Tab-separated table of C-alpha atoms and ligand atoms in Angstrom:
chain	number	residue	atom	x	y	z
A	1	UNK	CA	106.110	81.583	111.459
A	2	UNK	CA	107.781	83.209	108.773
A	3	UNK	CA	111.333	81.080	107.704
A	4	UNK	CA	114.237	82.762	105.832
A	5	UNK	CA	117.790	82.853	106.133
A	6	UNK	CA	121.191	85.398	105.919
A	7	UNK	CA	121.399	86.319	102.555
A	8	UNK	CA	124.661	87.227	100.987
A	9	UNK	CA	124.483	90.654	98.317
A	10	UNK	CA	126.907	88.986	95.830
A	11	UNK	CA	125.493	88.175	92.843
A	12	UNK	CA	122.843	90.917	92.964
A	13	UNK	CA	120.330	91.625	95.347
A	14	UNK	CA	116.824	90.877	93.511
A	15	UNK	CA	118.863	87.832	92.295
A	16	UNK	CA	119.414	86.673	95.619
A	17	UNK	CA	115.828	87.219	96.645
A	18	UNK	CA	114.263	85.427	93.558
A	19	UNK	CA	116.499	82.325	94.793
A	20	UNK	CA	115.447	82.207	98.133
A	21	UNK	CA	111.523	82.448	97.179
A	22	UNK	CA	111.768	79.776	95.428
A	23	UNK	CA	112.066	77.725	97.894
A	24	UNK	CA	109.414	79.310	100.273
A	25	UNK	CA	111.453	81.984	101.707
A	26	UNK	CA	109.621	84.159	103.231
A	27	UNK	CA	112.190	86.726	105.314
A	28	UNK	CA	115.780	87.749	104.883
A	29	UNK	CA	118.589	89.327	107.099
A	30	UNK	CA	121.429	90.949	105.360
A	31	UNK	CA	124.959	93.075	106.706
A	32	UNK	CA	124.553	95.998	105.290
A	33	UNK	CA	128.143	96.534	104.562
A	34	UNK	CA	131.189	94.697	105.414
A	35	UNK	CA	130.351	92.373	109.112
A	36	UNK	CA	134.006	92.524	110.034
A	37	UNK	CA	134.978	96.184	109.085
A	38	UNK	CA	134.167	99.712	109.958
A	39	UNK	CA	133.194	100.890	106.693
A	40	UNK	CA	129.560	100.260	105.727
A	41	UNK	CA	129.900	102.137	102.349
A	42	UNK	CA	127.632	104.882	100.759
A	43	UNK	CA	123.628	104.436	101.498
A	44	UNK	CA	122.272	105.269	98.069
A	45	UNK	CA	118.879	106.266	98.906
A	46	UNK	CA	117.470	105.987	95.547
A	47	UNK	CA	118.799	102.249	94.954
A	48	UNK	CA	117.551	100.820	98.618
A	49	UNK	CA	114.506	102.361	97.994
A	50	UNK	CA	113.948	100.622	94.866
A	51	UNK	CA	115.539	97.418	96.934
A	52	UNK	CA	112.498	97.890	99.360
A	53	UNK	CA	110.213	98.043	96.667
A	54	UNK	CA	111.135	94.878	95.584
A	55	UNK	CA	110.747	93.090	98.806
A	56	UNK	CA	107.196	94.440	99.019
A	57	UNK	CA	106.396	93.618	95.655
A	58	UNK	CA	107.983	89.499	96.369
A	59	UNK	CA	106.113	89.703	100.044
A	60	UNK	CA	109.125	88.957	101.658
A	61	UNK	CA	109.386	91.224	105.065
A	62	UNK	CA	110.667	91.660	107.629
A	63	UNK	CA	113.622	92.584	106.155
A	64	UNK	CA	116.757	92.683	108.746
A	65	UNK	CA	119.893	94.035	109.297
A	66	UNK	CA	122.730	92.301	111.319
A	67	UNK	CA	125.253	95.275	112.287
A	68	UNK	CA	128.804	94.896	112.032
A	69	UNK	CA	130.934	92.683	114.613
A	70	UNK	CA	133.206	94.853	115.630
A	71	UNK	CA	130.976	97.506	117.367
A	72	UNK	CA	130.869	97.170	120.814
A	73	UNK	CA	129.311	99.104	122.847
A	74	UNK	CA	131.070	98.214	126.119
A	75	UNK	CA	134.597	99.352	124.976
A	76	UNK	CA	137.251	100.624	127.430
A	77	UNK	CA	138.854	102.240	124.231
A	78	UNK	CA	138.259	105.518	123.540
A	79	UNK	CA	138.572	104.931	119.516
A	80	UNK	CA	136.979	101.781	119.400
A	81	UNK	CA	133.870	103.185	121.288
A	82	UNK	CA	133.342	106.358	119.192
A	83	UNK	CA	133.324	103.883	115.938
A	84	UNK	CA	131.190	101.701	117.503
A	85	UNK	CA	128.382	104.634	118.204
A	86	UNK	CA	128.753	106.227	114.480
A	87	UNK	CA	129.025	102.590	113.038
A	88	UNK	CA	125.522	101.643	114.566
A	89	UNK	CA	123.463	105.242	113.761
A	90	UNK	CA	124.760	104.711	110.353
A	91	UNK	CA	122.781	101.058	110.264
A	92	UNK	CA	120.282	102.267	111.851
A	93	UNK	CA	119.687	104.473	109.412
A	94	UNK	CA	120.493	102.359	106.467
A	95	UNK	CA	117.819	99.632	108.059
A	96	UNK	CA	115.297	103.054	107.041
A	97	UNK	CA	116.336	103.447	104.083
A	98	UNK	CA	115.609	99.750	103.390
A	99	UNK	CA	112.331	99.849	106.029
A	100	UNK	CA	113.488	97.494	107.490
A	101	UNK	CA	112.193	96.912	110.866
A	102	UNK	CA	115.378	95.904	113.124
A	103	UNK	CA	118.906	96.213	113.373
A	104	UNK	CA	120.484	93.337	115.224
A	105	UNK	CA	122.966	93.940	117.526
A	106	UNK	CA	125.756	91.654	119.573
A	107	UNK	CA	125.299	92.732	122.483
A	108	UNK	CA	128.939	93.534	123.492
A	109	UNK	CA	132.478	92.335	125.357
A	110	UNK	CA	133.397	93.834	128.135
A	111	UNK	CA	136.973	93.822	127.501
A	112	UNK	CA	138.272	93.607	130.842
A	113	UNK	CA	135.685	96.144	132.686
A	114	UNK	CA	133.956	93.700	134.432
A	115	UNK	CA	130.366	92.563	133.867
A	116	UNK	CA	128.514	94.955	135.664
A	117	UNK	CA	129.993	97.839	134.588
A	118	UNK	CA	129.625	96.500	130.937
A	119	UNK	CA	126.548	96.326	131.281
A	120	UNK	CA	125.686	99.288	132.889
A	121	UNK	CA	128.064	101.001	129.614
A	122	UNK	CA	126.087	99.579	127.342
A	123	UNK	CA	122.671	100.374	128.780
A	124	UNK	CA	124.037	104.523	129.506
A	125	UNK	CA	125.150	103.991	125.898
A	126	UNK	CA	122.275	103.214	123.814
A	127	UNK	CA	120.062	105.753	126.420
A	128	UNK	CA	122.458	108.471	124.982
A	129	UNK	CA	122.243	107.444	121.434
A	130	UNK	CA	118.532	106.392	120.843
A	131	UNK	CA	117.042	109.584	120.546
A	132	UNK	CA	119.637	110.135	117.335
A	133	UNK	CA	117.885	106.732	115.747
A	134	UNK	CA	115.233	106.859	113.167
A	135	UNK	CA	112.357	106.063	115.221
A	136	UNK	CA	110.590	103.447	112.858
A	137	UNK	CA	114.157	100.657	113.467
A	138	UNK	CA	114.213	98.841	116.447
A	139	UNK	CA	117.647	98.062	117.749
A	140	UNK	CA	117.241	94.154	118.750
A	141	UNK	CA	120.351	92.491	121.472
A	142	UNK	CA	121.308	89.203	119.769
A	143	UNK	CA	122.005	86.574	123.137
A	144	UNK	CA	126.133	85.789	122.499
A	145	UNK	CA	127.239	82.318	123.415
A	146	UNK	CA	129.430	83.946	126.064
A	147	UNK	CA	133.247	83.492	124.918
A	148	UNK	CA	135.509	85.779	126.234
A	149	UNK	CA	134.088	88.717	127.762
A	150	UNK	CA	131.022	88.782	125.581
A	151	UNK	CA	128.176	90.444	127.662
A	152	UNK	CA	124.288	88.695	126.764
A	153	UNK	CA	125.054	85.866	127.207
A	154	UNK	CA	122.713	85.017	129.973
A	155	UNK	CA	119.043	86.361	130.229
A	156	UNK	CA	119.204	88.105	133.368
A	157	UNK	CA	122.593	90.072	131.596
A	158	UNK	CA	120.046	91.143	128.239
A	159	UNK	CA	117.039	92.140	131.093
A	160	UNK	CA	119.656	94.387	132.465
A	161	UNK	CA	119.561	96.881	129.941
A	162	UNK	CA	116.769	96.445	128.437
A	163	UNK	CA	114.473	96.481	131.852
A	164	UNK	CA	115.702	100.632	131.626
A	165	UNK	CA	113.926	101.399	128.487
A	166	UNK	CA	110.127	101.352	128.033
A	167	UNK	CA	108.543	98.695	127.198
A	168	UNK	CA	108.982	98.228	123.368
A	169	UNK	CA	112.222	100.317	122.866
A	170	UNK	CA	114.042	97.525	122.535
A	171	UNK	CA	113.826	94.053	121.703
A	172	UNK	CA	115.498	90.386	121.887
A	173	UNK	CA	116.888	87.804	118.999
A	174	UNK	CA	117.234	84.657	120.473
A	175	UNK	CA	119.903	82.576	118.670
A	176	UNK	CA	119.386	79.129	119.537
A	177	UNK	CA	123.086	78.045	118.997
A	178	UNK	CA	124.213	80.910	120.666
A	179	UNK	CA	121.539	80.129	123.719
A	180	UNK	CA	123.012	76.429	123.819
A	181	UNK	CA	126.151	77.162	124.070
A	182	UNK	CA	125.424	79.371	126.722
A	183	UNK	CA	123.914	76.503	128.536
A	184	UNK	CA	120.785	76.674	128.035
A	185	UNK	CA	119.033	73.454	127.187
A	186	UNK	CA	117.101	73.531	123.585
A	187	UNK	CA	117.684	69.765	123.214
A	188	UNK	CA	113.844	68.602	123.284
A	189	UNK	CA	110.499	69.517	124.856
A	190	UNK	CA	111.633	69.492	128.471
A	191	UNK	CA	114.715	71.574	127.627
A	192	UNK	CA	112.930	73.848	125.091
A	193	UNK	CA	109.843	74.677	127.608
A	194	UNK	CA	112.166	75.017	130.139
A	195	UNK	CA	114.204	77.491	128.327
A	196	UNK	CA	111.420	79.790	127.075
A	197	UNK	CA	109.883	79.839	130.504
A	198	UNK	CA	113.439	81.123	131.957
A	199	UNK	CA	113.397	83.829	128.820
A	200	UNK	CA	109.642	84.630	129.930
A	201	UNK	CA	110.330	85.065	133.701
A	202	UNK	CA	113.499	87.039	133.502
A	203	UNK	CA	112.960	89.169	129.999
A	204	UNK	CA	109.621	88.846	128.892
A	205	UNK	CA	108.736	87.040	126.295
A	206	UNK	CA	106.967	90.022	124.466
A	207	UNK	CA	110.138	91.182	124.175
A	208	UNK	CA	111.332	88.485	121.509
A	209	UNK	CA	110.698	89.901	118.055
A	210	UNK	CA	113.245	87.118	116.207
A	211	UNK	CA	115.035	84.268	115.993
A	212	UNK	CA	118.105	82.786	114.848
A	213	UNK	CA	117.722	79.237	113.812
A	214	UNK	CA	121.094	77.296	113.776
A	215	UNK	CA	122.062	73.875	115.391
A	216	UNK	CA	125.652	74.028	117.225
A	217	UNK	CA	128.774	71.848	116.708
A	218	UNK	CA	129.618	71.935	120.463
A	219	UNK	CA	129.015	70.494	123.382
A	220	UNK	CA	126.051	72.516	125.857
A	221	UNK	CA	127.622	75.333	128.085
A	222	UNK	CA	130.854	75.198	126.196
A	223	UNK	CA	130.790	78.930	125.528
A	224	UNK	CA	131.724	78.420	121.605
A	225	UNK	CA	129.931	79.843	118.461
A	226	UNK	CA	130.268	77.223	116.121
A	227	UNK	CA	126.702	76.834	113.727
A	228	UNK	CA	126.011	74.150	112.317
A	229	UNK	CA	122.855	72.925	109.753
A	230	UNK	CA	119.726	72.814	111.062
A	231	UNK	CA	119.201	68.856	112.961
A	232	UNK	CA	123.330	67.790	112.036
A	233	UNK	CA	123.997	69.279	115.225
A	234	UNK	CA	124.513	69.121	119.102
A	235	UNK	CA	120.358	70.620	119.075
A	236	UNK	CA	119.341	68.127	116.736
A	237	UNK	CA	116.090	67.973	115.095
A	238	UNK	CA	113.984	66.922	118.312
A	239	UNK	CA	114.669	70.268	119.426
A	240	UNK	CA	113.732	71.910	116.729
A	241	UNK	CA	110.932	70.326	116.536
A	242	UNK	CA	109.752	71.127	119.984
A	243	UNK	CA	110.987	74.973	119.312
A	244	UNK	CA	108.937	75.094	116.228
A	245	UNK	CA	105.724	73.824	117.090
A	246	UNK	CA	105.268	76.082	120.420
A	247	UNK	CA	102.269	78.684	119.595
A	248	UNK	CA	104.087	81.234	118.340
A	249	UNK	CA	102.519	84.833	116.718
A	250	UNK	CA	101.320	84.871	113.400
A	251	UNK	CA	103.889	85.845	110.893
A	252	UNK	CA	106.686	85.710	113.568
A	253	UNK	CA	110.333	85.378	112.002
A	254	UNK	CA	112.947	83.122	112.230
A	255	UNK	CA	116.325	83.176	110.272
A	256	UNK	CA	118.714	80.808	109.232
A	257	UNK	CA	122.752	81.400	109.584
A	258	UNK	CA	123.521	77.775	108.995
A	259	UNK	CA	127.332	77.261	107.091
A	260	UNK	CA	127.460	77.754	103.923
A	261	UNK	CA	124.813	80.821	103.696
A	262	UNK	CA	124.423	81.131	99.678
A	263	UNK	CA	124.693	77.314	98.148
A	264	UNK	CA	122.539	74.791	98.362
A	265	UNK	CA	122.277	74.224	102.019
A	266	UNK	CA	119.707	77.163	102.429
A	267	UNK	CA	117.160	75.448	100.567
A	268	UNK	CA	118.207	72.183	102.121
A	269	UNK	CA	117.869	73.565	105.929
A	270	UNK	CA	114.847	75.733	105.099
A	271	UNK	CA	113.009	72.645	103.912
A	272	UNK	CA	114.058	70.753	107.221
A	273	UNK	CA	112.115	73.261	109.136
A	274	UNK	CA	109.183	73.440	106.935
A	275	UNK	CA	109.026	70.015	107.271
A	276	UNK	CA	108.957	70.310	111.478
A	277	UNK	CA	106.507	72.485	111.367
A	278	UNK	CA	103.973	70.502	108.878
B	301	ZN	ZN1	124.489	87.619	115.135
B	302	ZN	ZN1	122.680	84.806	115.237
């Protein structure tokens, strides 16, 4: 596996990078522009490029981009749906710019609509809107921990739409706090196999091209997104530890989004998992 975490761009991009390697980083996920607004800012070709050249030159890849929260692709509202679409084609497009691989995507709320019909928005949605992608980014659905209305919560909800695409078009990031507070049980090897089996019978696990690594503050099924650092948490390191150690690809990734992304605590929860994994 391939361990990094969600870098922040203050203080510089190469900065940031040089940090991280040195403590055996190895990927990184960035927003591209503001995660809670609907302006992502200019793309300036020439400096991403030169950002991308960088990464290749430190050999830290996959590089990936978590879109903005606010786009939905579910929305009842007119407004809020048209931002959403231009919002996400202008990630997608960054995530080129910076060849980056994937562009990670919450999978929605359905705001009232009902599940099936979210669903079934989201799925017409992203048929109409692929083609417009740059083919080389793969749009990923991040699993929610169900709050709300939030859609993807549950596997059978993500298989939905992305069982109408061929195979490939799309992919899965499995965030294992968001999975447990959806109920699913990551807790130790029983839970963990159990889990992955589910994720194999109803999605496929060829589908899964990332994960998010973060232990949860809440209780199991309680529907919350609350991270917390990697083995402090509800997860614990057990699970982890089972996670971790299951034959997984060569070179697959797995990202951190632990609290307090940028101090100390990256290198502190990065070296927890290194040291499951020895
Ligand atoms: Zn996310
Ligand atoms: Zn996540």
């Amino acid at each position: 596996m391939r361990f990094g975490v969600h870098m922040p761009l203050k203080g510089g991009f190469e900065q940031n990078i040089l940090r991280l390697k040195g403590f055996g980083c190895e990927t990184v996920q960035i927003f591209p522009g503001n995660p809670t607004g609907w302006k992502m800012g200019a793309a300036e070709p020439k400096e991403l490029a030169k950002r991308a050249d960088f990464l290749e030159e430190q050999s830290i890849h996959p590089l990936v981009v978590h879109s903005a929260y606010l786009i939905n692709l579910a929305s009842a509202s007119e407004d809020f749906y048209a931002k959403s679409k231009s919002l996400l084609k202008a990630t997608m497009e960054k995530a080129l710019l910076y060849r980056s691989p994937f562009v990670v995507l919450h999978t929605g709320n359905h705001g009232g609509l009902g599940v099936e019909r979210g669903l079934e928005r989201i799925g017409e949605t992203i048929a109409a809107e692929l083609p417009g992608w740059p083919a080389p980014v793969k749009l990923l659905l991040e699993n929610t921990a169900g709050g709300g209305t939030a859609l993807g919560s549950r596997f059978e909800e993500l298989a939905r739409i992305i069982k109408n695409f061929p195979p490939g078009a799309l992919g899965v990031c499995l965030d294992t706090a968001h999975a447990w507070a959806a109920g699913y049980d990551l807790g130790g090897e029983k839970g963990v196999a159990e889990t992955l089996e589910q994720f194999d019978r109803i999605i496929g696990l060829e589908h899964l091209q990332l994960l998010h690594l973060n232990d949860s503050r809440v209780r199991r099924g309680s529907r919350a997104d609350r991270h917390e650092h990697i083995g402090r948490g509800a997860i614990g390191f057990d699970g982890f530890k089972a996670l971790l150690t299951r034959p997984w690809p060569v070179g697959f990734p797995a990202i951190l989004e632990t609290p307090e992304i940028g101090s100390d605590w990256d290198r502190a929860n990065l070296e927890t998992l290194q040291s499951l994994v020895d």
